[in-house]
CSV table of C-alpha atoms in Angstrom, one decimal:
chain,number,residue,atom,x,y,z
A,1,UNK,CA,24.2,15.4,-9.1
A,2,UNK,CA,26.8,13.8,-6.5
A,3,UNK,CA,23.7,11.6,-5.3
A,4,UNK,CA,23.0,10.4,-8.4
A,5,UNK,CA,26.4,9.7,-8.8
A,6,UNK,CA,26.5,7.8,-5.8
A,7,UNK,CA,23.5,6.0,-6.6
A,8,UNK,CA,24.7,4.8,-9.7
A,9,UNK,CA,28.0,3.5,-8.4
A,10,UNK,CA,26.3,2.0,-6.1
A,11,UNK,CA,24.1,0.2,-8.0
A,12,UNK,CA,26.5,-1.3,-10.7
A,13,UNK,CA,29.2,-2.4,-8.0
A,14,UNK,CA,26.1,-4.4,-6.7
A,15,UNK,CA,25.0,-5.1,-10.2
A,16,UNK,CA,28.4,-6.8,-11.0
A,17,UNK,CA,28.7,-8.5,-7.9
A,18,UNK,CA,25.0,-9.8,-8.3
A,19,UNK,CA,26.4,-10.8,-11.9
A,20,UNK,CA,29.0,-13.6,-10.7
A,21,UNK,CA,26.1,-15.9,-9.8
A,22,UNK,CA,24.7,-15.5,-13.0
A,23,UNK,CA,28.3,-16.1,-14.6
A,24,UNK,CA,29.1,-19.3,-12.6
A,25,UNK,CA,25.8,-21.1,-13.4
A,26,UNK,CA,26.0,-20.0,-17.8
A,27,UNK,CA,28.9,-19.6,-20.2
A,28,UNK,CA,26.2,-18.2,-22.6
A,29,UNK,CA,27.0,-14.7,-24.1
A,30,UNK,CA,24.0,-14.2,-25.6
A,31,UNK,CA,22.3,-14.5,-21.9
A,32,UNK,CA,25.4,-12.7,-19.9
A,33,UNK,CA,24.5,-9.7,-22.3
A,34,UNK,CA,20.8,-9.8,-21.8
A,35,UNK,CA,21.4,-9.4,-18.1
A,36,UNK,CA,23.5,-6.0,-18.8
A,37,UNK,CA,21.2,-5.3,-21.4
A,38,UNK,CA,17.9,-5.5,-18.9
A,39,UNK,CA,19.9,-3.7,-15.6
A,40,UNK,CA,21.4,-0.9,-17.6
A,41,UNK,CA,18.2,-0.1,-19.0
A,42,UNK,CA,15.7,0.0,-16.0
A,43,UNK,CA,18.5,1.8,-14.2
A,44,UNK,CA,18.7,4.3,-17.0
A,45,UNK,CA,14.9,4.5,-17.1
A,46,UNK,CA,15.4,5.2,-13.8
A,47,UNK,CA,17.9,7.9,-13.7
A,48,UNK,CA,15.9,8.9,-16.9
A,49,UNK,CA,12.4,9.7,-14.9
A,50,UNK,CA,13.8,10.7,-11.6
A,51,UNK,CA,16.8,13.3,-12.9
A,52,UNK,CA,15.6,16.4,-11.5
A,53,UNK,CA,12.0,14.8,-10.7
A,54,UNK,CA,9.9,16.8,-8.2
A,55,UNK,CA,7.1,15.5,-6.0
A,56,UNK,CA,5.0,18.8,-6.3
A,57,UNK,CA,4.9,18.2,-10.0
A,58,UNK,CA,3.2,15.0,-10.4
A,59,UNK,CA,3.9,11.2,-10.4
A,60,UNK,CA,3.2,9.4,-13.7
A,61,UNK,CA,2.6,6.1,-15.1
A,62,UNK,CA,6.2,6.4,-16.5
A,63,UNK,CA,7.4,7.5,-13.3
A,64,UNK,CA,5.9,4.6,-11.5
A,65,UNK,CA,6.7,1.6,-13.5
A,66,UNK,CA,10.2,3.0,-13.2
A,67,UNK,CA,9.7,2.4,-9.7
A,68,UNK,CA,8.5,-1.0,-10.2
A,69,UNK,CA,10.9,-2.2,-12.8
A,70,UNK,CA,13.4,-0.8,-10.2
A,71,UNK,CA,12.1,-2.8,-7.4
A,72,UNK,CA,12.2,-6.2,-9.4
A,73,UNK,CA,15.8,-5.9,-10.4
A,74,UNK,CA,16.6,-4.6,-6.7
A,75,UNK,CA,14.8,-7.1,-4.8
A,76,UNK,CA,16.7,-10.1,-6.6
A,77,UNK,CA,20.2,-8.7,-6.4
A,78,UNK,CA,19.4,-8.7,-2.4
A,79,UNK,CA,19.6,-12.8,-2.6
A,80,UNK,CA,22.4,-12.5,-5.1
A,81,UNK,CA,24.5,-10.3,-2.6
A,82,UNK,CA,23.6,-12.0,-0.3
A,83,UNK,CA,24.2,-16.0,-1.1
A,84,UNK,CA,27.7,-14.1,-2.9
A,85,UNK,CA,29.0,-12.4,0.6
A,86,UNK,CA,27.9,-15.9,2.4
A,87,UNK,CA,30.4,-17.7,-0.3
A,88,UNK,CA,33.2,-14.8,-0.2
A,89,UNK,CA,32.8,-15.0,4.1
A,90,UNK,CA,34.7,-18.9,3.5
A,91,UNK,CA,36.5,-18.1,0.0
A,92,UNK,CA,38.4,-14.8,1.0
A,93,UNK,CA,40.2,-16.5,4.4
A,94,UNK,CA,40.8,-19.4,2.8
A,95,UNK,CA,42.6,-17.5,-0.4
A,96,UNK,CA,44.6,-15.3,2.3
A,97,UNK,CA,45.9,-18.8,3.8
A,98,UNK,CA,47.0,-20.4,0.9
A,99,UNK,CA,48.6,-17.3,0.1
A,100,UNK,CA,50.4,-17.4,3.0
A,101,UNK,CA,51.2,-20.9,2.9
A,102,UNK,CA,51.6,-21.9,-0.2
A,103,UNK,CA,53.9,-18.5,-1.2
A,104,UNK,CA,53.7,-17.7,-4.7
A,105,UNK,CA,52.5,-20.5,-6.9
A,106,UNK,CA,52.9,-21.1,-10.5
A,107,UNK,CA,49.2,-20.3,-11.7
A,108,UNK,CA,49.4,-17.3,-9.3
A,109,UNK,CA,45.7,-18.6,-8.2
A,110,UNK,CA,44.4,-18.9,-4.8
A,111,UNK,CA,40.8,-17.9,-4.9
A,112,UNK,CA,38.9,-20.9,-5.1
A,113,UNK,CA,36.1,-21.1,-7.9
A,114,UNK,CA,32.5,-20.1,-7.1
A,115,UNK,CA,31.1,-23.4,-6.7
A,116,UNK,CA,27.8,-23.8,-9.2
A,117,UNK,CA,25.3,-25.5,-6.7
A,118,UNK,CA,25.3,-22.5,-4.6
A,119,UNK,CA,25.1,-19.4,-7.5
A,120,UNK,CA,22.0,-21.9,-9.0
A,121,UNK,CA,20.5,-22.1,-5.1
A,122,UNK,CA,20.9,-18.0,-5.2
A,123,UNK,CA,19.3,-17.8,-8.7
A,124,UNK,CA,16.5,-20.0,-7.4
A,125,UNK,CA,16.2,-17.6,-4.5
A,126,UNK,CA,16.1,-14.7,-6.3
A,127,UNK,CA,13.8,-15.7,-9.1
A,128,UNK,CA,11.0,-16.4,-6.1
A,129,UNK,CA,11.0,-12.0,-5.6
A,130,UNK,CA,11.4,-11.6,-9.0
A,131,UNK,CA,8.6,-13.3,-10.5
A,132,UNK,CA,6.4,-12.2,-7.3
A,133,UNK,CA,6.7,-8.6,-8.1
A,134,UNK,CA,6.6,-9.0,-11.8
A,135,UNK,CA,3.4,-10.7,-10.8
A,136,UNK,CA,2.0,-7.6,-8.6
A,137,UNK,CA,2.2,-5.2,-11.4
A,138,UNK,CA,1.1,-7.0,-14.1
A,139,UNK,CA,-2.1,-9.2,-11.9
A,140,UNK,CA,-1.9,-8.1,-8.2
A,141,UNK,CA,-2.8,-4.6,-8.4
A,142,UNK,CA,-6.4,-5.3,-9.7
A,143,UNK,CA,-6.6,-8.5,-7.7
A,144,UNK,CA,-9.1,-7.3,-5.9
A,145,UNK,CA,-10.5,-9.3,-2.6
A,146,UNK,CA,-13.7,-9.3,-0.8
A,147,UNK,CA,-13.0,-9.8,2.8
A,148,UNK,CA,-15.9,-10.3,5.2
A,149,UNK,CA,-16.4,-10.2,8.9
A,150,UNK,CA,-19.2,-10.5,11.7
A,151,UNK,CA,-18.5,-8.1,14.2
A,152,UNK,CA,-20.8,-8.3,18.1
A,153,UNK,CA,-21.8,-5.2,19.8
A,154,UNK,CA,-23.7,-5.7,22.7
A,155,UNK,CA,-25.3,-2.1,22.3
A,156,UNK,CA,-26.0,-2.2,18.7
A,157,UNK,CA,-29.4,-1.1,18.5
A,158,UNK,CA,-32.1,-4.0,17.6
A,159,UNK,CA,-33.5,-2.5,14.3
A,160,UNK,CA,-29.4,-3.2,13.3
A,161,UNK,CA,-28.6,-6.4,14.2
A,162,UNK,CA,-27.4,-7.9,10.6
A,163,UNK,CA,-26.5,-4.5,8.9
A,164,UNK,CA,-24.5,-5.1,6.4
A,165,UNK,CA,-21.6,-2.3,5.6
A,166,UNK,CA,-19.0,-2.1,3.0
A,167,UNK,CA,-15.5,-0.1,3.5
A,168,UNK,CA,-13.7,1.0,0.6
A,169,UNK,CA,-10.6,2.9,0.7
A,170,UNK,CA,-7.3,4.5,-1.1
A,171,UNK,CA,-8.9,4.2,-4.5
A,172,UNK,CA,-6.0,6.8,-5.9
A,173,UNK,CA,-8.2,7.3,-9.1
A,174,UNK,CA,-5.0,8.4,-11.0
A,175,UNK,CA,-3.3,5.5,-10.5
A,176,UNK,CA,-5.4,3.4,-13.0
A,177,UNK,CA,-4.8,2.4,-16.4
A,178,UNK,CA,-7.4,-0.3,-17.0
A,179,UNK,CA,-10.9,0.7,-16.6
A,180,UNK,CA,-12.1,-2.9,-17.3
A,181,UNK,CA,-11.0,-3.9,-14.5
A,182,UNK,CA,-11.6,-1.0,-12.3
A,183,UNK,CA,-15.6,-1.8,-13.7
A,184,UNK,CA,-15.2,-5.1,-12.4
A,185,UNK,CA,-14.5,-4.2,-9.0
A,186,UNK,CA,-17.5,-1.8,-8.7
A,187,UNK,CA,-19.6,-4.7,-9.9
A,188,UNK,CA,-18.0,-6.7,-7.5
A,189,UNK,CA,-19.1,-4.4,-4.5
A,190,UNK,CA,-22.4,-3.6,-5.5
A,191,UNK,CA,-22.9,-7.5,-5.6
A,192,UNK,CA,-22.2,-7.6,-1.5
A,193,UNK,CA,-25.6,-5.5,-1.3
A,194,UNK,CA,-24.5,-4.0,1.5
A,195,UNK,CA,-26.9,-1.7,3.4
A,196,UNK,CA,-24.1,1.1,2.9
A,197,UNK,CA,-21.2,1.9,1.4
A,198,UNK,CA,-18.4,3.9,3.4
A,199,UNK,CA,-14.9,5.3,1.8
A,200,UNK,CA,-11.8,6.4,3.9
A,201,UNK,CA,-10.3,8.7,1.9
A,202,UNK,CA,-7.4,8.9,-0.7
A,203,UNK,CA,-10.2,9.6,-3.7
A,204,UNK,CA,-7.2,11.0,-5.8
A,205,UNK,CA,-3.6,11.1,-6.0
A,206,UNK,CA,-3.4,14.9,-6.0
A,207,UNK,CA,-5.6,16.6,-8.7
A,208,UNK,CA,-9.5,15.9,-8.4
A,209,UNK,CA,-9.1,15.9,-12.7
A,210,UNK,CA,-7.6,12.2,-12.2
A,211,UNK,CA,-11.3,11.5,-11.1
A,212,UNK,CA,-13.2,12.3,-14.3
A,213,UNK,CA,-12.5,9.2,-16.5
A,214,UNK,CA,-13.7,7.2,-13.7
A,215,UNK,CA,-16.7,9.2,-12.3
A,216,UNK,CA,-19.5,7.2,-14.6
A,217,UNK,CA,-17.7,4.3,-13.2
A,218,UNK,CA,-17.8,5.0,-9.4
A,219,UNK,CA,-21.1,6.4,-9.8
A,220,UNK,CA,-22.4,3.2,-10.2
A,221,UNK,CA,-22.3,2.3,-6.8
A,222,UNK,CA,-25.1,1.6,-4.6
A,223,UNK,CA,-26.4,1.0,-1.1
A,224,UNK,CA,-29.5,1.1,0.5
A,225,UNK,CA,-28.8,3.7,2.6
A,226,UNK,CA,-26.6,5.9,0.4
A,227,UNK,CA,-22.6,6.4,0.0
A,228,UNK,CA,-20.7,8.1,2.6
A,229,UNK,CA,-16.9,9.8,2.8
A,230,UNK,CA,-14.0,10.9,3.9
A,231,UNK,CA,-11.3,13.0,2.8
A,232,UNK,CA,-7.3,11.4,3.2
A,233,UNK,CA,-4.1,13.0,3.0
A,234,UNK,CA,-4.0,13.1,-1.0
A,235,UNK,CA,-7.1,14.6,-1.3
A,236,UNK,CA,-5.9,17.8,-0.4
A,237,UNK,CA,-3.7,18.6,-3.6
A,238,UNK,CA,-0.7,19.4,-1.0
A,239,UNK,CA,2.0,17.3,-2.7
A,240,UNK,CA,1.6,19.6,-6.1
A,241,UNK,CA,2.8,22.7,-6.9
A,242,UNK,CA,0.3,24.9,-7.9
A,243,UNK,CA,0.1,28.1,-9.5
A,244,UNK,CA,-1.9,30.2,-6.8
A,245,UNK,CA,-3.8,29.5,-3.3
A,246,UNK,CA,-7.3,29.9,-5.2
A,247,UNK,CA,-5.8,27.2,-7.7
A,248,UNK,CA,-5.8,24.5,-5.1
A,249,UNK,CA,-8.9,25.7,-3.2
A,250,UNK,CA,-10.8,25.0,-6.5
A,251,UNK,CA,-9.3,21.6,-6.9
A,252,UNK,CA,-10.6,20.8,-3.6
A,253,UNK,CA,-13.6,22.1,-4.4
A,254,UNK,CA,-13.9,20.0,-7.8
A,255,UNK,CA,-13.1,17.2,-5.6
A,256,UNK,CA,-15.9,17.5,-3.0
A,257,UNK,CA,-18.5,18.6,-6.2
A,258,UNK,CA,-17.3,15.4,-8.1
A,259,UNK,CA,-17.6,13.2,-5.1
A,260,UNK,CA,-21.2,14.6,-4.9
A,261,UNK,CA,-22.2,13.7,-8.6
A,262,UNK,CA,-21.3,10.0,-7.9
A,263,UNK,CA,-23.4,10.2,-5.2
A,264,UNK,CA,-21.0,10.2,-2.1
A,265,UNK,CA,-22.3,12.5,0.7
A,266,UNK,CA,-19.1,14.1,2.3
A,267,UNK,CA,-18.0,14.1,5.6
A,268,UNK,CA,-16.3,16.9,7.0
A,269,UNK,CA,-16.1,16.4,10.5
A,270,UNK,CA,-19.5,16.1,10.9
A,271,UNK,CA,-22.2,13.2,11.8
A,272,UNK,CA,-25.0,11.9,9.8
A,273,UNK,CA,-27.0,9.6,11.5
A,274,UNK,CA,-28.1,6.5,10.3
A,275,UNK,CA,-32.1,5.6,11.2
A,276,UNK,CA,-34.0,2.3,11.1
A,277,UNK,CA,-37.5,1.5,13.1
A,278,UNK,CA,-36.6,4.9,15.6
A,279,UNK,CA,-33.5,3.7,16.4
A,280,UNK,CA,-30.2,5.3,15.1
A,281,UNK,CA,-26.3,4.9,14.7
A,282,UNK,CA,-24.2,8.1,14.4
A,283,UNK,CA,-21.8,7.7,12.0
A,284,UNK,CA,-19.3,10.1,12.3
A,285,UNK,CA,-16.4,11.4,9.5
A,286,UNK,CA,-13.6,13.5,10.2
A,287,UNK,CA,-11.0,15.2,7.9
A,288,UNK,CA,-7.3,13.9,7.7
A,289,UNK,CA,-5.4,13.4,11.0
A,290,UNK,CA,-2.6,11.7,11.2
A,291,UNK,CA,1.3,11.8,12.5
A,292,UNK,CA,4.7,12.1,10.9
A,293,UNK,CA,4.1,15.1,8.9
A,294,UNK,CA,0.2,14.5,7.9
A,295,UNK,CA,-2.2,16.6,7.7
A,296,UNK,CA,-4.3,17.0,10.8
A,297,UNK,CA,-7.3,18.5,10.1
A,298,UNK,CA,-9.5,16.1,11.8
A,299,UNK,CA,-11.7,17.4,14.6
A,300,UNK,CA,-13.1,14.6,16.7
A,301,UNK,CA,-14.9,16.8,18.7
A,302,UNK,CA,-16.4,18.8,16.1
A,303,UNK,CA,-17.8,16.0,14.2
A,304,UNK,CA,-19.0,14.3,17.3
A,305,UNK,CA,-21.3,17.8,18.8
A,306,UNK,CA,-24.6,16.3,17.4
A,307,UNK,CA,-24.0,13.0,18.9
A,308,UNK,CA,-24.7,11.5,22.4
A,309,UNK,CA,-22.5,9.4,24.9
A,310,UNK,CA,-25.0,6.4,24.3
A,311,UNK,CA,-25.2,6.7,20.6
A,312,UNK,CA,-23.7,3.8,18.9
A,313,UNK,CA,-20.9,5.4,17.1
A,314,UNK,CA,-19.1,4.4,13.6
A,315,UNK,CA,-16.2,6.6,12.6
A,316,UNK,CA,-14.5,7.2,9.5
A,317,UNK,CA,-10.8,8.5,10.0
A,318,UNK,CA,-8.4,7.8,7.2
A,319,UNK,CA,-4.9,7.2,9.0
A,320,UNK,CA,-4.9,5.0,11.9
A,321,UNK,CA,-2.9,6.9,14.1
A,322,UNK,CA,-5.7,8.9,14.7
A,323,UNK,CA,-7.2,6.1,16.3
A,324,UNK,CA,-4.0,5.2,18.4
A,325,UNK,CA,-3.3,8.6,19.5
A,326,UNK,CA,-6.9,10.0,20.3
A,327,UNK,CA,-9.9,7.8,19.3
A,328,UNK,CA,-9.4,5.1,21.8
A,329,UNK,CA,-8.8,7.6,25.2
A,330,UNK,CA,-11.6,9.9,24.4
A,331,UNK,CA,-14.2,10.6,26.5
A,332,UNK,CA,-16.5,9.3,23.9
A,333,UNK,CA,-16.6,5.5,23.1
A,334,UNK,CA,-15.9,4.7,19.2
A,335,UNK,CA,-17.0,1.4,19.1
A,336,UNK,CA,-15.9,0.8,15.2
A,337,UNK,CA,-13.4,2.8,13.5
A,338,UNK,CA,-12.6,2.5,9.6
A,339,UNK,CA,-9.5,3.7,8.3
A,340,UNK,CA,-7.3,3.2,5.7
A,341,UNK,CA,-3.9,4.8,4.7
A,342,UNK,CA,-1.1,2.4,5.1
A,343,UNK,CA,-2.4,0.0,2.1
A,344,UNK,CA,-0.4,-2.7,4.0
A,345,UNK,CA,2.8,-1.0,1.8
A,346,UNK,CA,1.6,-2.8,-1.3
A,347,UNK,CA,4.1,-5.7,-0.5
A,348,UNK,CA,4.4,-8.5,2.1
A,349,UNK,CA,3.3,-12.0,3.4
A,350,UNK,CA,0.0,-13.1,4.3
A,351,UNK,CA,-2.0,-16.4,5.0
A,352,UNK,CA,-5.4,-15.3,6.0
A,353,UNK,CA,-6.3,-16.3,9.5
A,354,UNK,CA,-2.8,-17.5,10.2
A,355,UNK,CA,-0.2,-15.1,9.4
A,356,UNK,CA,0.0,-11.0,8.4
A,357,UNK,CA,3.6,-9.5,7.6
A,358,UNK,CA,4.7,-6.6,6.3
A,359,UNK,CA,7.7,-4.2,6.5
A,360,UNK,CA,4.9,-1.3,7.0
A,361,UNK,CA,4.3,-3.1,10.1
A,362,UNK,CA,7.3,-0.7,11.7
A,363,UNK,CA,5.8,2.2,10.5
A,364,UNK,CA,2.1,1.7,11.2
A,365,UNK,CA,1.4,-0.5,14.6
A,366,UNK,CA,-2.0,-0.5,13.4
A,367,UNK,CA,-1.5,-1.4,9.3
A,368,UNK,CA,-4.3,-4.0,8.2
A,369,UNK,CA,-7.6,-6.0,9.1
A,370,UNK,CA,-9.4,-5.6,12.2
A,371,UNK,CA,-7.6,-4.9,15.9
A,372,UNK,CA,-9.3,-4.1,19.3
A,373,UNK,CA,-8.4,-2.0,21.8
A,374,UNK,CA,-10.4,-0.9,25.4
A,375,UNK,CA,-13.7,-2.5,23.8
A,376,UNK,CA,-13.5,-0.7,20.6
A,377,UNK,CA,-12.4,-2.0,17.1
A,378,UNK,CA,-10.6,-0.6,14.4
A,379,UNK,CA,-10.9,-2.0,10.4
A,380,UNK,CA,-7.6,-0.8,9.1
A,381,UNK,CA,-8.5,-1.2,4.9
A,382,UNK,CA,-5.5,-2.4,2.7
A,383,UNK,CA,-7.0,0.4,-0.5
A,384,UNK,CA,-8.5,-0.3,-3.3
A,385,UNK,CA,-5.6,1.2,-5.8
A,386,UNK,CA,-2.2,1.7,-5.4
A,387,UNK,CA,0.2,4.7,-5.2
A,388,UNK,CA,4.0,4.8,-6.5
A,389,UNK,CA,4.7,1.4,-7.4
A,390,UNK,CA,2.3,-0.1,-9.4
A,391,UNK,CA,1.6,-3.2,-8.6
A,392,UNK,CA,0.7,-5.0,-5.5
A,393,UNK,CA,2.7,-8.5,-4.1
A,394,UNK,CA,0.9,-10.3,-1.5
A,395,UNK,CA,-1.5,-7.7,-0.1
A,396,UNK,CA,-3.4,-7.4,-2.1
A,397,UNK,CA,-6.5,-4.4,-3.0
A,398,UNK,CA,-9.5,-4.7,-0.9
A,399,UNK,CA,-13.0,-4.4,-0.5
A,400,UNK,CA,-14.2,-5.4,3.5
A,401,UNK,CA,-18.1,-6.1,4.4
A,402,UNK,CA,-18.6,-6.0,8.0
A,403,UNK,CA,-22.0,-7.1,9.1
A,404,UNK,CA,-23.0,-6.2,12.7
A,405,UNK,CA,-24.4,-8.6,15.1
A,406,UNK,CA,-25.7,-7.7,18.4
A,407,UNK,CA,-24.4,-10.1,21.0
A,408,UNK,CA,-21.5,-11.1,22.6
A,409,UNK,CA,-20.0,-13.3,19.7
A,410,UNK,CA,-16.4,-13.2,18.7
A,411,UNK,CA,-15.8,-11.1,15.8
């Protein structure tokens, strides 16, 4: 309760402060009210959905649109405060001297007024955040982008020089609530005509159930040579409370059967080996292994029993770390790692080619698009869906084709 408290002090001392701006650029009650009228109710929403909310029983729609709606109204008051305390930094010294100075005048007034130029070039500011984010959860999250690279291997084997691969990744089933468009992304992939098609985990939020509605859907994938996956951190059910150990076993279960249906071939730190004209690539798939509290079930050495030191190797690890703190030094080499995980947080800058930013960038030193390391490569998938907040603003979902060239071209 005294969190909450907190939280909501907090939030309307910033609120009001964010509100002079707004004050010095309209006289207009009608639109001074709507303001109140819009932060008091995403804010009660808020407070509303999250008031004794716990993880292990499930995140919502409702829950995460209060999360967005949150965000857009939090984002903006940043540039408010901000262009505000900027203001205040020369109005505040120069009240305290002309208090000083000037003793105690008649009007009793020695604040000087908010000048308008500045509370319009703040509300210009903030608008920019504001209508981005709006943007991500009503467009972005179903902006879906096909990005495409040429990667050279000088050991590819001959029969696979131009294979053509597609990664997908984070799809978070029960985050959807528009199957149209989730239809036009499969349609979308199966129009690369890739020779196969390779998930990295994160089917699901938490319950393999979220997956039905959308099972026809994803079953519509194809590939010439087949679907293969993963599991991720989510697919494990361990963020929900469930009734008994045999309860979450079987969700897992349901997972792995319904994965099966659509005609993904699962796996669990194992190899399969990919075969064209006598010549093979080992592609290898490991469980969940990551840092910072993750599950790290992953065994690297497991999966990779069947396969030998001059096997060209593909792997499929969900969280990048795995990559950073044990794929690259292993005795083995990896020469292209797909993961997934970090889906780029959902929010940042990017100009392909050019420029890639994003706050998730401090979390994750390996967090989107392709990065190379001792002669080895790692495709770091921004997801396919979205978890928490619903939307996505500037990085956008994703759908990489990576075709493989043998030769000594840069990728």
């Amino acid at each position: 309760m005294i969190r909450w408290i907190i939280f909501i002090v907090i939030f309307l001392v910033a609120d009001f402060y964010a509100f002079q701006a707004f004050r010095t650029v309209t006289k207009n009650n009608i639109l001074l009210a709507l303001y109140w009228v819009i932060t008091l109710f995403v804010l009660g929403n808020f407070v509303f959905q999250f008031y004794g909310f716990n993880r292990s029983d499930g995140f919502s729609h409702t829950h995460g649109y209060a999360v967005g709606f949150l965000i857009a109204v939090v984002v903006p008051f940043i540039f408010l405060i901000g262009a505000m305390f900027l203001e205040d930094v020369f109005r505040v010294p120069q009240a305290l001297y002309r208090y000083f100075t000037e003793g105690q005048n008649e009007q009793g007034k020695y604040m000087a007024s908010r000048r308008q130029f500045i509370s319009k070039i703040a509300l210009g500011l903030a608008a920019i955040p504001f209508a981005s984010i709006i943007y991500g959860i009503y467009k972005g999250r179903y902006n879906y982008k096909v990005l495409k690279y040429t990667m050279y291997f000088e050991d590819l084997p001959e029969a696979f020089d131009g294979y053509k691969l597609t990664q997908l990744s984070d799809i978070h089933s029960g985050s959807f609530d528009d199957m149209e468009k989730v239809e036009y992304a499969v349609d979308l992939i199966n129009e690369q005509d890739s020779d196969v098609i390779l998930f990295t985990g994160d089917m699901v939020n938490n319950k393999a159930e979220e997956l039905i509605p959308y099972k026809s859907v994803f079953g519509r994938l194809k590939a010439k040579d087949g679907l293969y996956s993963v599991l991720g951190n989510h697919d494990y059910g361990d963020y929900v409370k469930w009734e008994s150990a045999a309860a979450k076993k079987k969700n897992l279960d349901d997972l792995k059967a319904i994965q099966k249906e659509m005609g993904f071939n699962l796996l669990l730190n194992e190899t399969n080996f990919l075969e064209k004209n006598g010549e093979r690539i080992a592609l290898v798939g490991v469980e969940n292994w990551g840092v910072g509290g993750f599950k790290q079930v992953g065994d690297l050495k497991k999966a990779s029993q069947n396969v030998k030191a001059s096997d060209f190797k593909i792997l499929m690890s969900h969280d990048p770390t795995h990559w950073e703190k044990q794929v690259i030094d292993d005795d083995y080499h990896y020469h292209l790692t797909l993961s997934g995980h970090t889906h780029g947080m959902q929010f940042g800058i990017e100009i392909p080619g050019w420029f890639k930013w994003s706050p998730v960038k401090w979390r994750y030193k390996y967090w989107a698009g392709i990065y190379k390391e001792k002669d080895q490569f790692i495709n770091v998938n921004r997801g396919f869906g979205y978890l928490a907040f619903p939307g996505r603003v500037g990085i956008w979902p994703e759908i990489t084709v990576i075709e493989l060239k043998k030769g000594s071209g840069v990728a």
